[in-house]
Amino acid sequence: MEQTQDNLLFRWFIGLAMDDAFWVPTVFSKNRERLIEHDNRLYMQIAIQLNAGPLQVPFGLRNGRLFEPLQVERGKGCGCTCPGCGAALIAKHAPAGKVSPHFAHAYGEGCSTGLESALHLAAKQLIADRNELYLPPLEPSVVKEGFDGRSVERKKLLRPGGLVPLSSVRLEIGLGDIRPDLIVAAPDLEVLVEVARTSFVTPEKLVKIKTYGKPAVEFDISKLHHLGFKDLETVLFTPSPSVKWVWHPEEATGKANLQALVDAEMEAARAQWEQEQAELEKSQREVDEEFALLGYRRSLAGERNGYAAIPAKKTFVSYKEQLARMQAFAQLSPQKQIEEGIQAMGADGARIRELLPLKVSGAHAIAAPFLAWQAPVFALFIHKAMKLSNTTVDAEVVRGWLRERFSISDDKAFGVAVWYFLKGLEELGILHRKFRQEFIVLVPDLRGALVVAKDTRAGQRMPLAWAPQEEAWPSREKSKAVARAFSEAFGDSGGWDRISGLLPAVRTLKTPEAAVRYYGNTNGRGITPEHVRRFLLATGFAF
């Protein structure tokens, strides 16, 4: 025993003597923990011999109440005894403040229970004097990883935290084979209270607490630098991370309800995702393979300007080739992806920045700049769409195309971004919403989109002029293709076809503004002045 004590004393003394800032908190603190676990009583005796401040008795007991050293006379005249062993204490403090105030056993024999007993009695005295105690909020939470790899967390506040009045405070009352530090009676429940500095609630003790069926709260005072009434009051009566529920019978029920809620939400999210995937796959199968990969179909031979009256022949692209193209596009830098979209629009592509990008909500979910994904979508699904006899843009198809080529962090926000992008083009007069997820393309190319968007932004107040016939007068095929799109969007296919055929002759008789008023007065047949004006600008009859 003597050799063991000398060995432990040597190791601990070396730890105290070291000034190195790294060694002390790591090596010494670990040695100290091992010493406590090895033999708490032996460590207490060594600490007392070395006058280790944190292990001195912080309170003295006199006439049934605890006092701090500065509250009583200095020396043996303090009249205090040790709360643990009952031996006489000496109050040590100096007027100059050179000695940290503390109590010491009068005859230096020390004890292993004085510190813990003093703390428990001090806690009881403070709580009994105020007849209240801070109880933390009871807010069980459930965290579960979803099918998509994202964590879902749900919380529910069952009891708010705060000071509660107490009707009784009892110290160390035995409950079977457990002995909590305090038992307090709040208005609607009885709570077991643990005030812990070195001995915290173990798993074994927790099992016994649950068996007893009473809620238990633990106050951690191990991090207090000074064990005085003021510091204890901070822990016992104010919100602090040092207090927590060890167990509460309502918590298990609350967690079970939260778990059921999270499971239901995840099941609903999975079902919705599976439905969306099924719809997306269906839509993808209906999309021309080469068109979906920026491989535009060639126009029919003999058709002037490439505006086909019937669908062009589809070109088969193998799945392997599709996959290779998708992967190659996904690996491009944002600037290269923008250039791909611009190149797909030919000579007009350089002007895309006059129209795009559109600032839309939810775009943060797409790991690319606005223009990097908007330019390819515009090139693929809108520019030259009429040349391919394809005037419908499906929002689901656009989302599927983007999802295969860009990293998406939030599927819901991503869907919002695509939707508002298409809606933004509709507000500019470039698209027209037909069904819930489908839009009709109303412009034959980027040039028409730029003119229509400019006029829309100006509130349709731009002065109109006929385009020079020898330079930019639209072909019959082009005007008929736009007329088909307008009739699909607004009705009256015969009226739009007649307008597209008569405009070349009207040019010599009326101004563009007069033509808008004349053809727009159709008694509600789907042709309005606003639509006619947009038709002239989209086709290139006027500018």
JSON list of C-alpha atoms in Angstrom, two decimals, residues 81-231:
[
{"chain": "A", "resi": 81, "resn": "THR", "atom": "CA", "xyz": [-17.97, 20.80, 11.27]},
{"chain": "A", "resi": 82, "resn": "CYS", "atom": "CA", "xyz": [-17.41, 18.68, 8.19]},
{"chain": "A", "resi": 83, "resn": "PRO", "atom": "CA", "xyz": [-20.71, 17.77, 6.43]},
{"chain": "A", "resi": 84, "resn": "GLY", "atom": "CA", "xyz": [-19.21, 14.35, 5.63]},
{"chain": "A", "resi": 85, "resn": "CYS", "atom": "CA", "xyz": [-17.51, 13.03, 8.77]},
{"chain": "A", "resi": 86, "resn": "GLY", "atom": "CA", "xyz": [-18.65, 15.56, 11.37]},
{"chain": "A", "resi": 87, "resn": "ALA", "atom": "CA", "xyz": [-15.11, 16.50, 12.43]},
{"chain": "A", "resi": 88, "resn": "ALA", "atom": "CA", "xyz": [-14.20, 20.08, 13.40]},
{"chain": "A", "resi": 89, "resn": "LEU", "atom": "CA", "xyz": [-13.14, 22.41, 10.59]},
{"chain": "A", "resi": 90, "resn": "ILE", "atom": "CA", "xyz": [-10.87, 25.43, 10.35]},
{"chain": "A", "resi": 91, "resn": "ALA", "atom": "CA", "xyz": [-11.91, 28.37, 8.17]},
{"chain": "A", "resi": 92, "resn": "LYS", "atom": "CA", "xyz": [-8.88, 29.52, 6.19]},
{"chain": "A", "resi": 93, "resn": "HIS", "atom": "CA", "xyz": [-8.86, 32.92, 4.54]},
{"chain": "A", "resi": 94, "resn": "ALA", "atom": "CA", "xyz": [-6.60, 35.94, 4.71]},
{"chain": "A", "resi": 95, "resn": "PRO", "atom": "CA", "xyz": [-7.55, 39.64, 4.56]},
{"chain": "A", "resi": 96, "resn": "ALA", "atom": "CA", "xyz": [-5.07, 40.21, 1.73]},
{"chain": "A", "resi": 97, "resn": "GLY", "atom": "CA", "xyz": [-6.61, 37.45, -0.32]},
{"chain": "A", "resi": 98, "resn": "LYS", "atom": "CA", "xyz": [-3.37, 35.51, -0.67]},
{"chain": "A", "resi": 99, "resn": "VAL", "atom": "CA", "xyz": [-5.04, 32.27, 0.38]},
{"chain": "A", "resi": 100, "resn": "SER", "atom": "CA", "xyz": [-8.06, 30.94, -1.46]},
{"chain": "A", "resi": 101, "resn": "PRO", "atom": "CA", "xyz": [-10.86, 30.74, 1.13]},
{"chain": "A", "resi": 102, "resn": "HIS", "atom": "CA", "xyz": [-11.60, 27.16, 2.17]},
{"chain": "A", "resi": 103, "resn": "PHE", "atom": "CA", "xyz": [-12.25, 24.85, 5.10]},
{"chain": "A", "resi": 104, "resn": "ALA", "atom": "CA", "xyz": [-9.73, 22.31, 6.33]},
{"chain": "A", "resi": 105, "resn": "HIS", "atom": "CA", "xyz": [-10.05, 19.58, 8.91]},
{"chain": "A", "resi": 106, "resn": "ALA", "atom": "CA", "xyz": [-8.80, 20.83, 12.22]},
{"chain": "A", "resi": 107, "resn": "TYR", "atom": "CA", "xyz": [-6.43, 17.93, 12.80]},
{"chain": "A", "resi": 108, "resn": "GLY", "atom": "CA", "xyz": [-5.48, 17.23, 9.17]},
{"chain": "A", "resi": 109, "resn": "GLU", "atom": "CA", "xyz": [-7.01, 13.77, 9.11]},
{"chain": "A", "resi": 110, "resn": "GLY", "atom": "CA", "xyz": [-9.29, 14.59, 6.17]},
{"chain": "A", "resi": 111, "resn": "CYS", "atom": "CA", "xyz": [-12.15, 12.47, 4.88]},
{"chain": "A", "resi": 112, "resn": "SER", "atom": "CA", "xyz": [-13.40, 11.12, 1.57]},
{"chain": "A", "resi": 113, "resn": "THR", "atom": "CA", "xyz": [-17.01, 12.30, 1.89]},
{"chain": "A", "resi": 114, "resn": "GLY", "atom": "CA", "xyz": [-16.76, 15.93, 2.93]},
{"chain": "A", "resi": 115, "resn": "LEU", "atom": "CA", "xyz": [-16.79, 17.42, -0.54]},
{"chain": "A", "resi": 116, "resn": "GLU", "atom": "CA", "xyz": [-19.70, 15.45, -2.00]},
{"chain": "A", "resi": 117, "resn": "SER", "atom": "CA", "xyz": [-21.75, 15.70, 1.19]},
{"chain": "A", "resi": 118, "resn": "ALA", "atom": "CA", "xyz": [-21.19, 19.47, 1.34]},
{"chain": "A", "resi": 119, "resn": "LEU", "atom": "CA", "xyz": [-22.34, 19.88, -2.26]},
{"chain": "A", "resi": 120, "resn": "HIS", "atom": "CA", "xyz": [-25.51, 17.83, -1.76]},
{"chain": "A", "resi": 121, "resn": "LEU", "atom": "CA", "xyz": [-26.36, 19.67, 1.46]},
{"chain": "A", "resi": 122, "resn": "ALA", "atom": "CA", "xyz": [-25.65, 23.03, -0.19]},
{"chain": "A", "resi": 123, "resn": "ALA", "atom": "CA", "xyz": [-27.92, 22.16, -3.10]},
{"chain": "A", "resi": 124, "resn": "LYS", "atom": "CA", "xyz": [-30.68, 21.12, -0.73]},
{"chain": "A", "resi": 125, "resn": "GLN", "atom": "CA", "xyz": [-30.26, 24.25, 1.37]},
{"chain": "A", "resi": 126, "resn": "LEU", "atom": "CA", "xyz": [-30.45, 26.55, -1.66]},
{"chain": "A", "resi": 127, "resn": "ILE", "atom": "CA", "xyz": [-33.45, 24.72, -3.12]},
{"chain": "A", "resi": 128, "resn": "ALA", "atom": "CA", "xyz": [-35.25, 24.58, 0.23]},
{"chain": "A", "resi": 129, "resn": "ASP", "atom": "CA", "xyz": [-34.61, 28.28, 0.91]},
{"chain": "A", "resi": 130, "resn": "ARG", "atom": "CA", "xyz": [-36.06, 29.30, -2.45]},
{"chain": "A", "resi": 131, "resn": "ASN", "atom": "CA", "xyz": [-38.64, 26.49, -2.76]},
{"chain": "A", "resi": 132, "resn": "GLU", "atom": "CA", "xyz": [-38.04, 26.29, -6.50]},
{"chain": "A", "resi": 133, "resn": "LEU", "atom": "CA", "xyz": [-35.80, 24.56, -9.03]},
{"chain": "A", "resi": 134, "resn": "TYR", "atom": "CA", "xyz": [-35.03, 24.94, -12.70]},
{"chain": "A", "resi": 135, "resn": "LEU", "atom": "CA", "xyz": [-36.22, 21.97, -14.75]},
{"chain": "A", "resi": 136, "resn": "PRO", "atom": "CA", "xyz": [-35.01, 21.76, -18.36]},
{"chain": "A", "resi": 137, "resn": "PRO", "atom": "CA", "xyz": [-37.40, 21.48, -21.32]},
{"chain": "A", "resi": 138, "resn": "LEU", "atom": "CA", "xyz": [-38.49, 17.98, -22.23]},
{"chain": "A", "resi": 139, "resn": "GLU", "atom": "CA", "xyz": [-38.16, 17.81, -26.00]},
{"chain": "A", "resi": 140, "resn": "PRO", "atom": "CA", "xyz": [-37.65, 14.32, -27.39]},
{"chain": "A", "resi": 141, "resn": "SER", "atom": "CA", "xyz": [-36.27, 14.08, -30.92]},
{"chain": "A", "resi": 142, "resn": "VAL", "atom": "CA", "xyz": [-35.98, 11.39, -33.56]},
{"chain": "A", "resi": 143, "resn": "VAL", "atom": "CA", "xyz": [-33.36, 11.35, -36.31]},
{"chain": "A", "resi": 144, "resn": "LYS", "atom": "CA", "xyz": [-33.64, 8.86, -39.14]},
{"chain": "A", "resi": 145, "resn": "GLU", "atom": "CA", "xyz": [-31.87, 8.53, -42.46]},
{"chain": "A", "resi": 146, "resn": "GLY", "atom": "CA", "xyz": [-34.23, 8.63, -45.42]},
{"chain": "A", "resi": 147, "resn": "PHE", "atom": "CA", "xyz": [-34.21, 6.46, -48.52]},
{"chain": "A", "resi": 148, "resn": "ASP", "atom": "CA", "xyz": [-32.42, 9.26, -50.41]},
{"chain": "A", "resi": 149, "resn": "GLY", "atom": "CA", "xyz": [-29.59, 9.43, -47.88]},
{"chain": "A", "resi": 150, "resn": "ARG", "atom": "CA", "xyz": [-30.75, 12.65, -46.22]},
{"chain": "A", "resi": 151, "resn": "SER", "atom": "CA", "xyz": [-31.40, 12.71, -42.48]},
{"chain": "A", "resi": 152, "resn": "VAL", "atom": "CA", "xyz": [-34.84, 13.62, -41.22]},
{"chain": "A", "resi": 153, "resn": "GLU", "atom": "CA", "xyz": [-35.18, 15.03, -37.69]},
{"chain": "A", "resi": 154, "resn": "ARG", "atom": "CA", "xyz": [-38.40, 15.75, -35.82]},
{"chain": "A", "resi": 155, "resn": "LYS", "atom": "CA", "xyz": [-38.75, 17.27, -32.34]},
{"chain": "A", "resi": 156, "resn": "LYS", "atom": "CA", "xyz": [-41.70, 17.90, -30.05]},
{"chain": "A", "resi": 157, "resn": "LEU", "atom": "CA", "xyz": [-41.73, 20.05, -26.94]},
{"chain": "A", "resi": 158, "resn": "LEU", "atom": "CA", "xyz": [-43.61, 18.11, -24.25]},
{"chain": "A", "resi": 159, "resn": "ARG", "atom": "CA", "xyz": [-42.70, 20.34, -21.31]},
{"chain": "A", "resi": 160, "resn": "PRO", "atom": "CA", "xyz": [-41.18, 23.83, -21.45]},
{"chain": "A", "resi": 161, "resn": "GLY", "atom": "CA", "xyz": [-38.17, 24.53, -19.30]},
{"chain": "A", "resi": 162, "resn": "GLY", "atom": "CA", "xyz": [-38.26, 26.99, -16.40]},
{"chain": "A", "resi": 163, "resn": "LEU", "atom": "CA", "xyz": [-38.32, 27.55, -12.67]},
{"chain": "A", "resi": 164, "resn": "VAL", "atom": "CA", "xyz": [-41.00, 25.49, -10.94]},
{"chain": "A", "resi": 165, "resn": "PRO", "atom": "CA", "xyz": [-42.27, 25.94, -7.36]},
{"chain": "A", "resi": 166, "resn": "LEU", "atom": "CA", "xyz": [-41.64, 23.06, -4.95]},
{"chain": "A", "resi": 167, "resn": "SER", "atom": "CA", "xyz": [-43.71, 21.79, -2.07]},
{"chain": "A", "resi": 168, "resn": "SER", "atom": "CA", "xyz": [-40.99, 19.61, -0.48]},
{"chain": "A", "resi": 169, "resn": "VAL", "atom": "CA", "xyz": [-37.27, 18.86, -0.68]},
{"chain": "A", "resi": 170, "resn": "ARG", "atom": "CA", "xyz": [-35.84, 15.64, 0.76]},
{"chain": "A", "resi": 171, "resn": "LEU", "atom": "CA", "xyz": [-32.16, 14.68, 0.96]},
{"chain": "A", "resi": 172, "resn": "GLU", "atom": "CA", "xyz": [-30.85, 11.20, 0.07]},
{"chain": "A", "resi": 173, "resn": "ILE", "atom": "CA", "xyz": [-33.99, 9.20, 0.70]},
{"chain": "A", "resi": 174, "resn": "GLY", "atom": "CA", "xyz": [-33.52, 5.54, -0.14]},
{"chain": "A", "resi": 175, "resn": "LEU", "atom": "CA", "xyz": [-35.78, 4.16, -2.88]},
{"chain": "A", "resi": 176, "resn": "GLY", "atom": "CA", "xyz": [-35.15, 0.45, -2.94]},
{"chain": "A", "resi": 177, "resn": "ASP", "atom": "CA", "xyz": [-31.54, -0.02, -3.96]},
{"chain": "A", "resi": 178, "resn": "ILE", "atom": "CA", "xyz": [-31.04, 3.54, -5.27]},
{"chain": "A", "resi": 179, "resn": "ARG", "atom": "CA", "xyz": [-30.45, 6.70, -3.28]},
{"chain": "A", "resi": 180, "resn": "PRO", "atom": "CA", "xyz": [-30.89, 9.93, -5.24]},
{"chain": "A", "resi": 181, "resn": "ASP", "atom": "CA", "xyz": [-29.22, 13.06, -3.89]},
{"chain": "A", "resi": 182, "resn": "LEU", "atom": "CA", "xyz": [-32.55, 14.89, -3.58]},
{"chain": "A", "resi": 183, "resn": "ILE", "atom": "CA", "xyz": [-36.23, 14.19, -4.12]},
{"chain": "A", "resi": 184, "resn": "VAL", "atom": "CA", "xyz": [-38.31, 17.28, -4.87]},
{"chain": "A", "resi": 185, "resn": "ALA", "atom": "CA", "xyz": [-42.06, 17.58, -5.24]},
{"chain": "A", "resi": 186, "resn": "ALA", "atom": "CA", "xyz": [-43.20, 19.88, -8.07]},
{"chain": "A", "resi": 187, "resn": "PRO", "atom": "CA", "xyz": [-46.90, 20.72, -8.67]},
{"chain": "A", "resi": 188, "resn": "ASP", "atom": "CA", "xyz": [-47.62, 17.80, -11.00]},
{"chain": "A", "resi": 189, "resn": "LEU", "atom": "CA", "xyz": [-44.74, 15.41, -10.51]},
{"chain": "A", "resi": 190, "resn": "GLU", "atom": "CA", "xyz": [-42.04, 14.15, -8.14]},
{"chain": "A", "resi": 191, "resn": "VAL", "atom": "CA", "xyz": [-38.49, 14.41, -9.46]},
{"chain": "A", "resi": 192, "resn": "LEU", "atom": "CA", "xyz": [-35.30, 12.60, -8.46]},
{"chain": "A", "resi": 193, "resn": "VAL", "atom": "CA", "xyz": [-32.40, 15.06, -8.45]},
{"chain": "A", "resi": 194, "resn": "GLU", "atom": "CA", "xyz": [-28.74, 14.14, -8.94]},
{"chain": "A", "resi": 195, "resn": "VAL", "atom": "CA", "xyz": [-26.01, 16.72, -8.27]},
{"chain": "A", "resi": 196, "resn": "ALA", "atom": "CA", "xyz": [-22.90, 15.23, -9.87]},
{"chain": "A", "resi": 197, "resn": "ARG", "atom": "CA", "xyz": [-19.29, 16.24, -9.79]},
{"chain": "A", "resi": 198, "resn": "THR", "atom": "CA", "xyz": [-17.43, 12.96, -10.28]},
{"chain": "A", "resi": 199, "resn": "SER", "atom": "CA", "xyz": [-20.10, 10.28, -9.98]},
{"chain": "A", "resi": 200, "resn": "PHE", "atom": "CA", "xyz": [-22.71, 10.56, -12.71]},
{"chain": "A", "resi": 201, "resn": "VAL", "atom": "CA", "xyz": [-25.71, 8.35, -13.35]},
{"chain": "A", "resi": 202, "resn": "THR", "atom": "CA", "xyz": [-24.44, 5.04, -14.71]},
{"chain": "A", "resi": 203, "resn": "PRO", "atom": "CA", "xyz": [-26.35, 2.77, -17.12]},
{"chain": "A", "resi": 204, "resn": "GLU", "atom": "CA", "xyz": [-26.99, 0.40, -14.24]},
{"chain": "A", "resi": 205, "resn": "LYS", "atom": "CA", "xyz": [-28.47, 3.15, -12.09]},
{"chain": "A", "resi": 206, "resn": "LEU", "atom": "CA", "xyz": [-30.54, 4.39, -15.02]},
{"chain": "A", "resi": 207, "resn": "VAL", "atom": "CA", "xyz": [-32.18, 0.98, -15.31]},
{"chain": "A", "resi": 208, "resn": "LYS", "atom": "CA", "xyz": [-33.14, 1.16, -11.63]},
{"chain": "A", "resi": 209, "resn": "ILE", "atom": "CA", "xyz": [-34.50, 4.70, -12.03]},
{"chain": "A", "resi": 210, "resn": "LYS", "atom": "CA", "xyz": [-36.71, 3.54, -14.89]},
{"chain": "A", "resi": 211, "resn": "THR", "atom": "CA", "xyz": [-37.92, 0.64, -12.77]},
{"chain": "A", "resi": 212, "resn": "TYR", "atom": "CA", "xyz": [-38.91, 3.05, -10.01]},
{"chain": "A", "resi": 213, "resn": "GLY", "atom": "CA", "xyz": [-40.86, 5.09, -12.60]},
{"chain": "A", "resi": 214, "resn": "LYS", "atom": "CA", "xyz": [-40.03, 8.61, -11.43]},
{"chain": "A", "resi": 215, "resn": "PRO", "atom": "CA", "xyz": [-38.44, 11.25, -13.70]},
{"chain": "A", "resi": 216, "resn": "ALA", "atom": "CA", "xyz": [-34.83, 12.07, -12.88]},
{"chain": "A", "resi": 217, "resn": "VAL", "atom": "CA", "xyz": [-32.79, 15.19, -13.61]},
{"chain": "A", "resi": 218, "resn": "GLU", "atom": "CA", "xyz": [-29.01, 15.58, -13.32]},
{"chain": "A", "resi": 219, "resn": "PHE", "atom": "CA", "xyz": [-27.08, 18.78, -12.56]},
{"chain": "A", "resi": 220, "resn": "ASP", "atom": "CA", "xyz": [-23.44, 18.61, -13.67]},
{"chain": "A", "resi": 221, "resn": "ILE", "atom": "CA", "xyz": [-21.22, 20.82, -11.48]},
{"chain": "A", "resi": 222, "resn": "SER", "atom": "CA", "xyz": [-17.92, 19.29, -12.57]},
{"chain": "A", "resi": 223, "resn": "LYS", "atom": "CA", "xyz": [-17.05, 22.34, -14.67]},
{"chain": "A", "resi": 224, "resn": "LEU", "atom": "CA", "xyz": [-17.55, 24.89, -11.88]},
{"chain": "A", "resi": 225, "resn": "HIS", "atom": "CA", "xyz": [-14.29, 26.68, -11.05]},
{"chain": "A", "resi": 226, "resn": "HIS", "atom": "CA", "xyz": [-15.46, 27.81, -7.61]},
{"chain": "A", "resi": 227, "resn": "LEU", "atom": "CA", "xyz": [-17.79, 25.69, -5.52]},
{"chain": "A", "resi": 228, "resn": "GLY", "atom": "CA", "xyz": [-19.70, 28.46, -3.78]},
{"chain": "A", "resi": 229, "resn": "PHE", "atom": "CA", "xyz": [-23.37, 29.28, -3.31]},
{"chain": "A", "resi": 230, "resn": "LYS", "atom": "CA", "xyz": [-23.36, 31.75, -6.18]},
{"chain": "A", "resi": 231, "resn": "ASP", "atom": "CA", "xyz": [-22.01, 29.23, -8.68]}
]
